[in-house]
Tab-separated table of C-alpha atoms and ligand atoms in Angstrom:
chain	number	residue	atom	x	y	z
A	1	MET	CA	15.050	18.348	-4.755
A	2	SER	CA	16.676	15.579	-2.705
A	3	THR	CA	18.224	12.681	-4.595
A	4	ALA	CA	18.581	10.450	-1.556
A	5	VAL	CA	16.173	8.652	0.742
A	6	PRO	CA	15.933	9.812	4.385
A	7	THR	CA	18.517	8.323	6.752
A	8	ARG	CA	16.045	6.962	9.308
A	9	VAL	CA	12.720	5.580	8.204
A	10	ALA	CA	10.047	3.850	10.302
A	11	VAL	CA	7.354	1.622	8.824
A	12	ILE	CA	4.389	0.761	11.046
A	13	GLY	CA	2.869	-2.580	10.069
A	14	GLY	CA	5.194	-5.030	8.313
A	15	GLY	CA	2.580	-6.922	6.278
A	16	ARG	CA	2.499	-7.258	2.515
A	17	MET	CA	2.863	-3.515	1.883
A	18	GLY	CA	4.897	-2.525	4.948
A	19	ALA	CA	7.509	-5.229	4.355
A	20	GLY	CA	7.813	-4.116	0.721
A	21	ILE	CA	8.178	-0.460	1.722
A	22	ALA	CA	10.798	-1.384	4.332
A	23	GLN	CA	12.649	-3.468	1.734
A	24	VAL	CA	12.921	-0.680	-0.844
A	25	PHE	CA	14.093	1.942	1.684
A	26	LEU	CA	16.675	-0.521	3.103
A	27	ALA	CA	17.915	-1.327	-0.377
A	28	ALA	CA	18.267	2.408	-1.085
A	29	GLY	CA	20.530	2.819	1.973
A	30	ALA	CA	18.154	3.894	4.790
A	31	HIS	CA	18.082	2.541	8.339
A	32	VAL	CA	14.559	1.181	8.761
A	33	ALA	CA	12.597	0.370	11.927
A	34	VAL	CA	9.543	-1.821	11.355
A	35	VAL	CA	6.885	-1.682	14.067
A	36	GLU	CA	4.713	-4.793	14.333
A	37	ALA	CA	1.990	-5.888	16.702
A	38	GLY	CA	3.915	-8.369	18.868
A	39	GLY	CA	6.971	-10.621	18.761
A	40	GLN	CA	5.675	-13.290	16.387
A	41	ALA	CA	4.316	-10.721	13.935
A	42	ALA	CA	7.665	-8.904	14.081
A	43	GLU	CA	9.552	-12.102	13.226
A	44	ALA	CA	7.165	-12.767	10.334
A	45	ALA	CA	7.748	-9.214	9.074
A	46	ARG	CA	11.528	-9.709	9.219
A	47	GLY	CA	11.076	-12.906	7.211
A	48	ARG	CA	9.073	-11.077	4.515
A	49	VAL	CA	11.703	-8.331	4.227
A	50	ALA	CA	14.536	-10.895	4.103
A	51	ASP	CA	12.727	-12.977	1.455
A	52	GLY	CA	12.165	-9.847	-0.633
A	53	LEU	CA	15.833	-8.870	-0.428
A	54	GLU	CA	16.923	-12.434	-1.329
A	55	GLU	CA	14.649	-12.251	-4.352
A	56	SER	CA	16.197	-8.915	-5.455
A	57	ALA	CA	19.670	-10.392	-4.984
A	58	ARG	CA	18.714	-13.389	-7.164
A	59	ARG	CA	17.484	-11.009	-9.846
A	60	GLY	CA	20.704	-9.021	-9.609
A	61	THR	CA	18.897	-5.798	-8.629
A	62	LEU	CA	20.250	-5.445	-5.067
A	63	ASP	CA	23.212	-3.140	-4.365
A	64	GLY	CA	25.357	-4.951	-1.775
A	65	ASP	CA	24.751	-8.265	-0.054
A	66	VAL	CA	21.546	-9.218	1.740
A	67	GLU	CA	23.173	-9.496	5.175
A	68	THR	CA	24.634	-5.986	5.062
A	69	VAL	CA	21.355	-4.489	3.881
A	70	LEU	CA	19.394	-6.435	6.543
A	71	SER	CA	21.759	-5.192	9.269
A	72	ARG	CA	20.090	-1.769	8.857
A	73	LEU	CA	16.689	-3.248	9.833
A	74	THR	CA	15.365	-3.129	13.396
A	75	LEU	CA	12.058	-4.505	14.673
A	76	LEU	CA	9.960	-2.778	17.326
A	77	GLU	CA	6.744	-3.807	19.024
A	78	THR	CA	5.361	-0.310	19.578
A	79	PRO	CA	5.773	3.102	17.914
A	80	ALA	CA	6.742	4.458	21.354
A	81	GLY	CA	10.181	2.919	20.748
A	82	LEU	CA	10.948	5.129	17.706
A	83	GLY	CA	13.970	7.412	18.022
A	84	ARG	CA	13.710	11.245	18.048
A	85	ASP	CA	16.017	11.204	15.008
A	86	THR	CA	13.396	9.447	12.822
A	87	ASP	CA	13.065	11.387	9.552
A	88	LEU	CA	10.063	9.652	7.969
A	89	VAL	CA	7.302	7.427	9.356
A	90	ILE	CA	5.060	5.512	6.943
A	91	GLU	CA	2.112	3.649	8.386
A	92	ALA	CA	0.892	0.503	6.602
A	93	VAL	CA	-1.418	-1.080	9.188
A	94	PRO	CA	-4.798	-2.523	8.080
A	95	GLU	CA	-7.296	-0.186	6.402
A	96	ARG	CA	-9.088	1.035	9.570
A	97	ALA	CA	-9.189	4.760	10.331
A	98	ASP	CA	-9.233	4.300	14.129
A	99	LEU	CA	-6.173	2.021	14.074
A	100	LYS	CA	-4.277	4.318	11.684
A	101	ALA	CA	-5.050	7.393	13.832
A	102	GLU	CA	-3.849	5.559	16.942
A	103	VAL	CA	-0.498	4.403	15.530
A	104	LEU	CA	0.169	7.737	13.783
A	105	GLY	CA	-0.486	9.649	17.012
A	106	ALA	CA	1.887	7.384	18.940
A	107	ALA	CA	4.553	7.624	16.210
A	108	ALA	CA	4.285	11.437	16.062
A	109	ALA	CA	4.780	11.692	19.827
A	110	ALA	CA	7.832	9.408	19.752
A	111	ALA	CA	9.534	10.678	16.599
A	112	GLY	CA	9.343	14.366	17.427
A	113	PRO	CA	8.298	17.521	15.565
A	114	ALA	CA	10.754	17.312	12.639
A	115	ALA	CA	9.575	13.915	11.381
A	116	VAL	CA	7.436	13.620	8.264
A	117	LEU	CA	4.446	11.316	8.781
A	118	ALA	CA	2.814	9.455	5.905
A	119	THR	CA	0.001	6.979	5.400
A	120	ASN	CA	-0.103	4.205	2.811
A	121	THR	CA	-3.898	4.104	2.904
A	122	SER	CA	-5.543	3.036	-0.377
A	123	SER	CA	-8.756	4.939	0.188
A	124	LEU	CA	-9.239	6.568	3.595
A	125	SER	CA	-9.373	10.346	3.941
A	126	VAL	CA	-5.861	11.754	4.453
A	127	THR	CA	-7.538	14.998	5.587
A	128	GLU	CA	-9.414	13.206	8.389
A	129	LEU	CA	-6.303	11.329	9.482
A	130	ALA	CA	-4.415	14.670	9.497
A	131	ALA	CA	-7.087	16.257	11.707
A	132	ALA	CA	-6.267	13.807	14.510
A	133	LEU	CA	-2.591	14.847	14.513
A	134	GLU	CA	-1.000	17.651	16.493
A	135	ARG	CA	0.958	18.824	13.407
A	136	PRO	CA	-1.205	18.128	10.332
A	137	SER	CA	1.168	20.159	8.134
A	138	ARG	CA	3.803	17.381	8.565
A	139	PHE	CA	1.510	14.689	7.123
A	140	LEU	CA	0.719	13.393	3.629
A	141	GLY	CA	-0.320	10.215	1.842
A	142	MET	CA	2.420	8.072	0.249
A	143	HIS	CA	0.437	5.413	-1.550
A	144	PHE	CA	2.739	2.609	-2.695
A	145	PHE	CA	1.563	-0.177	-5.000
A	146	ASN	CA	1.695	-3.934	-4.707
A	147	PRO	CA	4.226	-5.541	-5.033
A	148	VAL	CA	6.228	-2.549	-3.802
A	149	PRO	CA	9.692	-3.539	-5.134
A	150	ALA	CA	8.422	-4.083	-8.693
A	151	SER	CA	5.876	-1.272	-8.842
A	152	ARG	CA	7.061	2.027	-10.293
A	153	LEU	CA	4.367	4.345	-8.941
A	154	VAL	CA	3.834	6.174	-5.655
A	155	GLU	CA	0.767	8.390	-5.396
A	156	LEU	CA	1.509	11.423	-3.188
A	157	VAL	CA	-1.740	12.505	-1.591
A	158	VAL	CA	-1.944	16.092	-0.451
A	159	ALA	CA	-4.391	17.218	2.242
A	160	PRO	CA	-5.364	20.912	2.629
A	161	GLU	CA	-2.903	21.460	5.485
A	162	THR	CA	0.037	19.482	4.032
A	163	ASP	CA	3.141	21.711	3.794
A	164	PRO	CA	4.156	21.898	0.081
A	165	VAL	CA	7.789	21.469	1.166
A	166	LEU	CA	6.915	17.903	2.219
A	167	VAL	CA	5.488	17.131	-1.200
A	168	ASP	CA	8.739	18.220	-2.876
A	169	ALA	CA	10.775	16.181	-0.392
A	170	ALA	CA	8.585	13.106	-0.917
A	171	ARG	CA	8.920	13.418	-4.703
A	172	GLY	CA	12.695	13.365	-4.261
A	173	TRP	CA	12.599	10.288	-2.009
A	174	VAL	CA	10.342	8.447	-4.432
A	175	ARG	CA	12.720	9.295	-7.269
A	176	ALA	CA	15.651	8.028	-5.161
A	177	LEU	CA	13.757	4.725	-4.850
A	178	GLY	CA	13.683	4.564	-8.661
A	179	LYS	CA	9.940	5.217	-8.773
A	180	THR	CA	7.706	7.961	-10.132
A	181	GLY	CA	5.556	10.083	-7.849
A	182	ILE	CA	2.302	11.621	-8.972
A	183	VAL	CA	0.667	14.323	-6.881
A	184	VAL	CA	-3.087	14.154	-6.270
A	185	ARG	CA	-5.465	16.130	-4.077
A	186	ASP	CA	-6.994	14.155	-1.223
A	187	SER	CA	-10.303	12.762	-2.433
A	188	PRO	CA	-11.910	9.310	-1.902
A	189	GLY	CA	-9.878	6.657	-3.716
A	190	PHE	CA	-7.427	9.356	-4.956
A	191	ALA	CA	-6.821	8.863	-8.702
A	192	SER	CA	-5.502	5.292	-8.798
A	193	SER	CA	-7.865	3.343	-6.507
A	194	ARG	CA	-10.890	5.190	-7.855
A	195	LEU	CA	-10.133	4.122	-11.431
A	196	GLY	CA	-8.645	0.690	-10.694
A	197	VAL	CA	-11.352	-0.419	-8.270
A	198	LEU	CA	-14.156	0.694	-10.592
A	199	LEU	CA	-12.758	-1.453	-13.405
A	200	GLY	CA	-12.274	-4.378	-11.003
A	201	LEU	CA	-15.872	-4.170	-9.739
A	202	GLU	CA	-17.258	-3.997	-13.275
A	203	ALA	CA	-15.170	-7.059	-14.227
A	204	ILE	CA	-16.724	-8.957	-11.303
A	205	ARG	CA	-20.199	-7.921	-12.505
A	206	VAL	CA	-19.371	-9.159	-16.031
A	207	LEU	CA	-18.348	-12.512	-14.482
A	208	GLU	CA	-21.411	-12.584	-12.208
A	209	GLU	CA	-23.736	-12.017	-15.168
A	210	GLY	CA	-22.131	-14.926	-17.046
A	211	VAL	CA	-20.999	-12.725	-19.929
A	212	ALA	CA	-17.529	-14.359	-19.965
A	213	ASP	CA	-15.324	-16.452	-17.689
A	214	ALA	CA	-12.486	-15.013	-15.580
A	215	GLU	CA	-9.750	-15.964	-18.039
A	216	ALA	CA	-11.621	-14.334	-20.942
A	217	ILE	CA	-12.317	-11.130	-18.971
A	218	ASP	CA	-8.663	-10.722	-18.007
A	219	THR	CA	-7.489	-11.556	-21.516
A	220	ALA	CA	-9.864	-8.893	-22.891
A	221	MET	CA	-8.047	-6.186	-20.960
A	222	GLU	CA	-4.545	-7.675	-21.274
A	223	LEU	CA	-4.575	-8.162	-25.037
A	224	GLY	CA	-7.365	-5.790	-26.066
A	225	TYR	CA	-6.345	-2.811	-23.937
A	226	ARG	CA	-2.722	-3.750	-23.284
A	227	HIS	CA	-3.106	-3.763	-19.491
A	228	PRO	CA	-0.196	-5.757	-18.041
A	229	MET	CA	-2.639	-7.599	-15.757
A	230	GLY	CA	-6.384	-8.118	-16.146
A	231	PRO	CA	-8.778	-6.660	-13.519
A	232	LEU	CA	-9.637	-10.023	-11.887
A	233	ARG	CA	-6.002	-11.138	-11.645
A	234	SER	CA	-5.241	-7.703	-10.221
A	235	THR	CA	-8.029	-8.116	-7.614
A	236	ASP	CA	-6.527	-11.515	-6.692
A	237	LEU	CA	-3.130	-9.865	-6.228
A	238	VAL	CA	-4.453	-7.038	-4.040
A	239	GLY	CA	-6.644	-9.399	-1.963
A	240	LEU	CA	-10.425	-9.677	-2.284
A	241	ASP	CA	-10.903	-8.631	1.358
A	242	VAL	CA	-8.765	-5.514	0.830
A	243	ARG	CA	-10.698	-4.678	-2.366
A	244	LEU	CA	-14.054	-5.199	-0.628
A	245	ALA	CA	-13.099	-2.823	2.196
A	246	ILE	CA	-12.039	-0.163	-0.326
A	247	ALA	CA	-15.200	-0.644	-2.420
A	248	GLU	CA	-17.392	-0.295	0.677
A	249	HIS	CA	-15.648	2.971	1.553
A	250	LEU	CA	-15.972	4.329	-2.007
A	251	HIS	CA	-19.614	3.199	-2.106
A	252	ARG	CA	-20.281	5.290	1.011
A	253	THR	CA	-18.341	8.324	-0.217
A	254	LEU	CA	-18.775	8.349	-4.022
A	255	GLY	CA	-22.059	6.506	-4.584
A	256	GLU	CA	-23.767	3.530	-6.192
A	257	ARG	CA	-21.241	2.896	-8.946
A	258	PHE	CA	-18.917	1.472	-6.283
A	259	ALA	CA	-21.501	-0.910	-4.737
A	260	PRO	CA	-19.635	-4.203	-4.110
A	261	PRO	CA	-21.056	-7.066	-6.238
A	262	GLN	CA	-22.562	-10.011	-4.300
A	263	LEU	CA	-19.980	-12.365	-5.856
A	264	LEU	CA	-17.164	-10.378	-4.204
A	265	ARG	CA	-18.927	-10.552	-0.816
A	266	ASP	CA	-19.536	-14.306	-1.238
A	267	LYS	CA	-15.909	-15.052	-2.100
A	268	VAL	CA	-14.624	-13.050	0.863
A	269	ALA	CA	-17.093	-14.853	3.180
A	270	ALA	CA	-15.851	-18.185	1.785
A	271	GLY	CA	-12.215	-17.242	2.495
A	272	GLU	CA	-11.311	-17.027	-1.218
A	273	LEU	CA	-9.137	-13.944	-0.810
A	274	GLY	CA	-6.950	-14.259	-3.930
A	275	ARG	CA	-3.287	-15.180	-4.217
A	276	LYS	CA	-2.688	-15.148	-0.469
A	277	THR	CA	-5.157	-18.032	0.044
A	278	GLY	CA	-4.433	-19.769	-3.274
A	279	ARG	CA	-7.883	-19.067	-4.703
A	280	GLY	CA	-9.804	-15.975	-5.745
A	281	PHE	CA	-11.092	-15.440	-9.276
A	282	HIS	CA	-8.250	-17.740	-10.402
A	283	THR	CA	-6.414	-20.513	-8.547
A	284	TYR	CA	-2.722	-20.411	-7.574
A	285	GLU	CA	-0.138	-22.967	-6.554
A	286	SER	CA	1.334	-22.186	-3.121
B	1	NAD	N1	-2.564	-4.946	-0.502
B	1	NAD	C1	-2.457	-3.999	-1.431
B	1	NAD	O1	-2.435	-4.260	-2.634
B	1	NAD	C2	-2.338	-2.542	-1.018
B	1	NAD	C3	-1.900	-1.604	-1.968
B	1	NAD	C4	-1.746	-0.266	-1.590
B	1	NAD	C5	-2.050	0.124	-0.283
B	1	NAD	N2	-2.503	-0.814	0.611
B	1	NAD	C6	-2.805	-0.338	1.978
B	1	NAD	O2	-1.697	-0.679	2.818
B	1	NAD	C7	-2.168	-0.920	4.138
B	1	NAD	C8	-1.693	-2.299	4.583
B	1	NAD	O3	-2.187	-3.269	3.669
B	1	NAD	P1	-1.529	-4.720	3.546
B	1	NAD	O4	-2.109	-5.334	2.330
B	1	NAD	O5	-0.035	-4.621	3.724
B	1	NAD	O6	-2.145	-5.437	4.854
B	1	NAD	P2	-1.530	-6.654	5.708
B	1	NAD	O7	-2.678	-7.196	6.490
B	1	NAD	O8	-0.697	-7.556	4.860
B	1	NAD	O9	-0.505	-5.917	6.721
B	1	NAD	C9	-0.900	-5.168	7.844
B	1	NAD	C10	0.127	-5.422	8.938
B	1	NAD	O10	-0.124	-4.515	10.020
B	1	NAD	C11	0.158	-5.199	11.227
B	1	NAD	N3	-0.516	-4.517	12.334
B	1	NAD	C12	-1.819	-4.587	12.727
B	1	NAD	N4	-2.021	-3.800	13.794
B	1	NAD	C13	-0.825	-3.204	14.089
B	1	NAD	C14	-0.401	-2.294	15.093
B	1	NAD	N5	-1.249	-1.807	16.017
B	1	NAD	N6	0.896	-1.896	15.103
B	1	NAD	C15	1.774	-2.364	14.173
B	1	NAD	N7	1.414	-3.262	13.198
B	1	NAD	C16	0.128	-3.657	13.163
B	1	NAD	C17	-0.355	-6.617	10.983
B	1	NAD	O11	0.228	-7.544	11.892
B	1	NAD	C18	0.066	-6.843	9.537
B	1	NAD	O12	1.347	-7.436	9.432
B	1	NAD	C19	-3.689	-0.739	4.089
B	1	NAD	O13	-3.994	0.585	4.447
B	1	NAD	C20	-4.025	-0.991	2.633
B	1	NAD	O14	-5.217	-0.367	2.231
B	1	NAD	C21	-2.636	-2.127	0.287
């Protein structure tokens, strides 16, 4: 099993997750191309990666200086610009199957037949995304967690046609990033989102019914069950809009227990999206 990350990695979508994924591969020694939707978005993505690396340097967890690590980053405006020598492509564009299929198809055509393609989807069917690709055996889910640099888990999601050799390679890369990979069969919400989202939705229902306030609900799980972060704080971190989209998908695929509570819909409609907007179930200083 490999103990190093691939030499050339591409990340499509340099938002919260994509910038974090780019950061950890850069810090582990890879050359990383981030593909963003336009010049301004690309500059913003570079800023997120740079800020993340500065933060690691401040904490003393970065090998080398920020400038040297950042010199391995390139920004592209379309996957068509990826080199044929790309080893691994991870897409982290918004949670829409049509958009993911489009960028993965374009990346596969540019990167060539030897590249491994991966999706960071939290809930969409890896099997359906694979079906749209010319080489579905070269595709798997690599589900990173938020915030990527601090999180220790990557869920490796295996579709029926995924080549087992890829799963072994991905386990090695994840280990080289200092993280642990777990292997799960493709199924709605995999293992992590299915369990985490269900708890989050139930916490929102407990709040909605006036059983306890947000602080009390989070404290119940943090102190009572030793979760490092309560389910409402965790929903704020992920983003209420992101959680709602996942819940709607799991509601459609797994049934009523994932029906999004009205309070979640209301907060999203009001623009209370969690930490990123300063207010969700809790409030945050910017
Ligand atoms: N937020 C989380 O906690 C979390 C955790 C695990 C997985 N995920 C998954 O990761 C993915 C990304 O989530 P996020 O929270 O980083 O979203 P985000 O909105 O922060 O980032 C998405 C990025 O994709 C870019 N983008 C949009 N269209 C593009 C295109 N055609 N080409 C290139 N870039 C494009 C956007 O400009 C944006 O920067 C989703 O599939 C989500 O479900 C999110």
